């Protein structure tokens, strides 16, 4: 009987991001950034000095300049969809819009 | 949980932080525009939470919604963030 090893291996290693500022996106559209202070294999996170980026009430996909300070927070791993370093992303103009001269 | 602990043991575990918060105020942010502030009585492996003296906030309609007393069981399915000692949104 070939018994597969049931070792739960993580495919990522967040320990290299400890004490670094990261950006996190959640299911439901929320976004936050903060310094990573801790995590577990289920991807629950501890962020310090957390800022939440608020979405435009008219267009839920657009971020506004509005932010709020949350301080030390625990982020639920079940809700996390993306993690990247704070300086690892930037907003660009929409590359898919075709400009038509009216 | 037989997980390969490649993590540094001296770091802060998320569920440990929640555990330290038992007995104090906590501010829960849901996936939707709802937030809950209450006193944390306990939680389970799924982070379902038992809270007391709870105030429920709806962010979009700009206003506080309901103040509930006694105890509630908050389903952990929709929890996005937990803020120990948080007092809720500024409204």
mmCIF file of C-alpha atoms in Angstrom:
data_model
loop_
_atom_site.group_PDB
_atom_site.id
_atom_site.type_symbol
_atom_site.label_atom_id
_atom_site.label_comp_id
_atom_site.label_asym_id
_atom_site.label_seq_id
_atom_site.Cartn_x
_atom_site.Cartn_y
_atom_site.Cartn_z
ATOM 1 C CA UNK A 1 0.000 0.000 0.000
ATOM 2 C CA UNK A 2 1.526 3.271 -1.049
ATOM 3 C CA UNK A 3 0.720 5.619 1.777
ATOM 4 C CA UNK A 4 1.071 9.225 0.805
ATOM 5 C CA UNK A 5 2.817 11.372 3.316
ATOM 6 C CA UNK A 6 0.228 13.618 4.922
ATOM 7 C CA UNK A 7 2.748 16.305 5.682
ATOM 8 C CA UNK A 8 1.117 19.695 5.461
ATOM 9 C CA UNK A 9 3.720 21.703 3.644
ATOM 10 C CA UNK A 10 3.319 25.372 3.011
ATOM 11 C CA UNK A 11 4.012 26.421 -0.538
ATOM 12 C CA UNK A 12 5.112 29.837 0.660
ATOM 13 C CA UNK A 13 7.299 31.190 3.414
ATOM 14 C CA UNK A 14 6.077 34.385 4.969
ATOM 15 C CA UNK A 15 8.914 34.547 7.470
ATOM 16 C CA UNK A 16 10.940 36.583 4.990
ATOM 17 C CA UNK A 17 8.231 39.276 5.217
ATOM 18 C CA UNK A 18 8.265 39.491 9.013
ATOM 19 C CA UNK A 19 8.775 43.089 10.164
ATOM 20 C CA UNK A 20 8.302 44.302 6.613
ATOM 21 C CA UNK A 21 5.356 46.339 5.322
ATOM 22 C CA UNK A 22 2.981 44.292 3.195
ATOM 23 C CA UNK A 23 -0.237 44.838 1.333
ATOM 24 C CA UNK A 24 -3.144 42.440 1.771
ATOM 25 C CA UNK A 25 -6.311 42.101 -0.292
ATOM 26 C CA UNK A 26 -9.408 40.382 1.020
ATOM 27 C CA UNK A 27 -12.472 38.677 -0.329
ATOM 28 C CA UNK A 28 -15.177 41.285 -0.534
ATOM 29 C CA UNK A 29 -12.793 43.946 -1.847
ATOM 30 C CA UNK A 30 -11.181 45.245 1.310
ATOM 31 C CA UNK A 31 -7.510 46.181 1.184
ATOM 32 C CA UNK A 32 -5.098 46.852 3.994
ATOM 33 C CA UNK A 33 -1.411 47.290 4.580
ATOM 34 C CA UNK A 34 0.749 46.999 7.642
ATOM 35 C CA UNK A 35 3.910 45.505 9.078
ATOM 36 C CA UNK A 36 3.758 41.717 9.292
ATOM 37 C CA UNK A 37 4.280 40.652 12.857
ATOM 38 C CA UNK A 38 3.110 37.057 12.742
ATOM 39 C CA UNK A 39 1.267 34.405 10.795
ATOM 40 C CA UNK A 40 0.227 30.771 10.927
ATOM 41 C CA UNK A 41 -0.082 27.988 8.317
ATOM 42 C CA UNK A 42 -3.760 28.861 7.794
ATOM 43 C CA UNK A 43 -2.641 32.287 6.620
ATOM 44 C CA UNK A 44 -4.080 34.186 9.560
ATOM 45 C CA UNK A 45 -1.894 37.296 9.861
ATOM 46 C CA UNK A 46 -0.892 39.774 12.527
ATOM 47 C CA UNK A 47 -0.342 43.252 11.089
ATOM 48 C CA UNK A 48 0.880 46.272 13.022
ATOM 49 C CA UNK A 49 0.191 49.903 12.190
ATOM 50 C CA UNK A 50 -2.502 48.737 9.804
ATOM 51 C CA UNK A 51 -4.086 51.123 7.334
ATOM 52 C CA UNK A 52 -7.298 50.159 5.577
ATOM 53 C CA UNK A 53 -7.873 51.591 2.115
ATOM 54 C CA UNK A 54 -11.464 52.513 1.599
ATOM 55 C CA UNK A 55 -13.356 51.896 -1.600
ATOM 56 C CA UNK A 56 -15.406 54.422 -3.513
ATOM 57 C CA UNK A 57 -19.054 54.037 -2.426
ATOM 58 C CA UNK A 58 -20.217 54.503 -6.015
ATOM 59 C CA UNK A 59 -17.720 52.180 -7.618
ATOM 60 C CA UNK A 60 -16.815 49.366 -5.285
ATOM 61 C CA UNK A 61 -13.819 48.428 -7.368
ATOM 62 C CA UNK A 62 -12.095 51.779 -7.182
ATOM 63 C CA UNK A 63 -9.875 52.783 -4.310
ATOM 64 C CA UNK A 64 -10.124 56.299 -2.977
ATOM 65 C CA UNK A 65 -7.545 58.398 -1.207
ATOM 66 C CA UNK A 66 -9.466 57.667 1.938
ATOM 67 C CA UNK A 67 -7.744 55.541 4.535
ATOM 68 C CA UNK A 68 -8.291 54.711 8.170
ATOM 69 C CA UNK A 69 -5.832 53.651 10.827
ATOM 70 C CA UNK A 70 -6.553 50.367 12.526
ATOM 71 C CA UNK A 71 -3.384 49.665 14.524
ATOM 72 C CA UNK A 72 -2.653 46.088 15.548
ATOM 73 C CA UNK A 73 -5.017 43.700 13.770
ATOM 74 C CA UNK A 74 -5.470 40.023 13.116
ATOM 75 C CA UNK A 75 -6.418 39.192 9.515
ATOM 76 C CA UNK A 76 -8.411 36.006 8.923
ATOM 77 C CA UNK A 77 -6.645 33.646 6.573
ATOM 78 C CA UNK A 78 -9.963 32.438 5.187
ATOM 79 C CA UNK A 79 -10.576 35.929 3.840
ATOM 80 C CA UNK A 80 -7.117 36.717 2.427
ATOM 81 C CA UNK A 81 -6.774 36.555 -1.360
ATOM 82 C CA UNK A 82 -3.469 38.328 -1.998
ATOM 83 C CA UNK A 83 -0.331 39.261 -0.106
ATOM 84 C CA UNK A 84 2.478 41.310 -1.592
ATOM 85 C CA UNK A 85 5.239 43.610 -0.347
ATOM 86 C CA UNK A 86 4.151 47.202 0.052
ATOM 87 C CA UNK A 87 6.456 48.410 -2.671
ATOM 88 C CA UNK A 88 5.575 45.476 -4.881
ATOM 89 C CA UNK A 89 2.651 47.037 -6.670
ATOM 90 C CA UNK A 90 1.579 50.287 -8.244
ATOM 91 C CA UNK A 91 -1.498 51.641 -9.927
ATOM 92 C CA UNK A 92 -1.257 51.958 -13.700
ATOM 93 C CA UNK A 93 -3.605 53.511 -16.262
ATOM 94 C CA UNK A 94 -6.100 51.034 -17.596
ATOM 95 C CA UNK A 95 -4.358 49.221 -20.454
ATOM 96 C CA UNK A 96 -7.603 47.814 -21.799
ATOM 97 C CA UNK A 97 -9.497 50.991 -22.537
ATOM 98 C CA UNK A 98 -9.430 51.980 -26.171
ATOM 99 C CA UNK A 99 -9.349 55.749 -26.499
ATOM 100 C CA UNK A 100 -11.767 56.991 -29.140
ATOM 101 C CA UNK A 101 -11.553 60.532 -30.374
ATOM 102 C CA UNK A 102 -15.098 61.944 -30.412
ATOM 103 C CA UNK B 1 -2.199 19.924 13.121
ATOM 104 C CA UNK B 2 0.947 18.301 11.814
ATOM 105 C CA UNK B 3 2.196 21.347 10.013
ATOM 106 C CA UNK B 4 5.806 21.846 9.145
ATOM 107 C CA UNK B 5 6.563 24.776 11.395
ATOM 108 C CA UNK B 6 9.023 26.760 9.400
ATOM 109 C CA UNK B 7 7.946 29.821 11.329
ATOM 110 C CA UNK B 8 10.068 31.582 13.859
ATOM 111 C CA UNK B 9 8.770 30.557 17.318
ATOM 112 C CA UNK B 10 9.389 33.999 18.789
ATOM 113 C CA UNK B 11 6.894 35.679 16.449
ATOM 114 C CA UNK B 12 3.343 36.558 17.310
ATOM 115 C CA UNK B 13 0.746 33.925 16.408
ATOM 116 C CA UNK B 14 -2.562 35.437 15.246
ATOM 117 C CA UNK B 15 -4.820 33.221 17.328
ATOM 118 C CA UNK B 16 -2.652 33.822 20.392
ATOM 119 C CA UNK B 17 -3.287 37.527 20.000
ATOM 120 C CA UNK B 18 -7.027 36.891 19.812
ATOM 121 C CA UNK B 19 -6.776 34.697 22.892
ATOM 122 C CA UNK B 20 -5.082 37.489 24.836
ATOM 123 C CA UNK B 21 -8.007 39.676 23.953
ATOM 124 C CA UNK B 22 -10.517 37.498 25.794
ATOM 125 C CA UNK B 23 -12.221 39.664 28.382
ATOM 126 C CA UNK B 24 -11.561 42.919 26.594
ATOM 127 C CA UNK B 25 -13.196 44.926 23.854
ATOM 128 C CA UNK B 26 -12.672 43.781 20.301
ATOM 129 C CA UNK B 27 -13.716 45.251 16.979
ATOM 130 C CA UNK B 28 -14.593 42.763 14.249
ATOM 131 C CA UNK B 29 -14.622 43.786 10.596
ATOM 132 C CA UNK B 30 -16.652 41.563 8.265
ATOM 133 C CA UNK B 31 -16.108 40.903 4.577
ATOM 134 C CA UNK B 32 -19.071 43.156 3.907
ATOM 135 C CA UNK B 33 -19.541 46.692 5.234
ATOM 136 C CA UNK B 34 -20.565 45.484 8.652
ATOM 137 C CA UNK B 35 -18.555 45.841 11.851
ATOM 138 C CA UNK B 36 -19.171 44.492 15.323
ATOM 139 C CA UNK B 37 -17.756 45.839 18.578
ATOM 140 C CA UNK B 38 -18.101 43.867 21.800
ATOM 141 C CA UNK B 39 -16.406 42.183 24.720
ATOM 142 C CA UNK B 40 -14.803 38.934 23.670
ATOM 143 C CA UNK B 41 -15.892 35.972 25.762
ATOM 144 C CA UNK B 42 -14.350 33.266 23.633
ATOM 145 C CA UNK B 43 -13.782 31.737 20.223
ATOM 146 C CA UNK B 44 -13.264 28.352 18.635
ATOM 147 C CA UNK B 45 -11.026 26.769 15.999
ATOM 148 C CA UNK B 46 -13.106 28.331 13.225
ATOM 149 C CA UNK B 47 -12.935 31.721 14.939
ATOM 150 C CA UNK B 48 -16.661 31.776 15.556
ATOM 151 C CA UNK B 49 -16.888 34.268 18.406
ATOM 152 C CA UNK B 50 -18.988 34.751 21.496
ATOM 153 C CA UNK B 51 -19.359 38.449 22.269
ATOM 154 C CA UNK B 52 -21.135 40.500 24.903
ATOM 155 C CA UNK B 53 -22.470 44.051 25.071
ATOM 156 C CA UNK B 54 -22.383 44.253 21.324
ATOM 157 C CA UNK B 55 -22.844 47.190 18.957
ATOM 158 C CA UNK B 56 -23.375 46.526 15.297
ATOM 159 C CA UNK B 57 -22.264 49.085 12.683
ATOM 160 C CA UNK B 58 -23.244 49.382 9.060
ATOM 161 C CA UNK B 59 -20.628 51.483 7.297
ATOM 162 C CA UNK B 60 -22.342 52.465 4.059
ATOM 163 C CA UNK B 61 -25.655 53.935 5.323
ATOM 164 C CA UNK B 62 -23.480 56.012 7.686
ATOM 165 C CA UNK B 63 -24.776 55.209 11.082
ATOM 166 C CA UNK B 64 -24.931 52.871 13.970
ATOM 167 C CA UNK B 65 -27.398 50.126 13.503
ATOM 168 C CA UNK B 66 -28.324 48.116 16.575
ATOM 169 C CA UNK B 67 -27.043 47.919 20.114
ATOM 170 C CA UNK B 68 -27.475 44.401 21.399
ATOM 171 C CA UNK B 69 -26.882 43.343 24.960
ATOM 172 C CA UNK B 70 -26.457 39.879 26.419
ATOM 173 C CA UNK B 71 -24.449 37.558 24.304
ATOM 174 C CA UNK B 72 -24.166 36.816 20.631
ATOM 175 C CA UNK B 73 -22.555 34.058 18.656
ATOM 176 C CA UNK B 74 -20.854 35.588 15.634
ATOM 177 C CA UNK B 75 -20.360 33.218 12.719
ATOM 178 C CA UNK B 76 -16.682 33.228 11.780
ATOM 179 C CA UNK B 77 -17.426 32.611 8.108
ATOM 180 C CA UNK B 78 -17.498 36.288 7.224
ATOM 181 C CA UNK B 79 -14.882 37.720 9.548
ATOM 182 C CA UNK B 80 -12.068 39.586 7.768
ATOM 183 C CA UNK B 81 -10.231 41.474 10.508
ATOM 184 C CA UNK B 82 -10.107 41.458 14.293
ATOM 185 C CA UNK B 83 -8.908 44.556 16.113
ATOM 186 C CA UNK B 84 -8.203 44.057 19.819
ATOM 187 C CA UNK B 85 -9.235 46.975 21.959
ATOM 188 C CA UNK B 86 -10.893 48.626 18.982
ATOM 189 C CA UNK B 87 -13.817 50.941 19.569
ATOM 190 C CA UNK B 88 -15.276 50.744 16.104
ATOM 191 C CA UNK B 89 -15.704 53.281 13.337
ATOM 192 C CA UNK B 90 -15.699 56.959 14.074
ATOM 193 C CA UNK B 91 -19.419 57.435 13.592
#
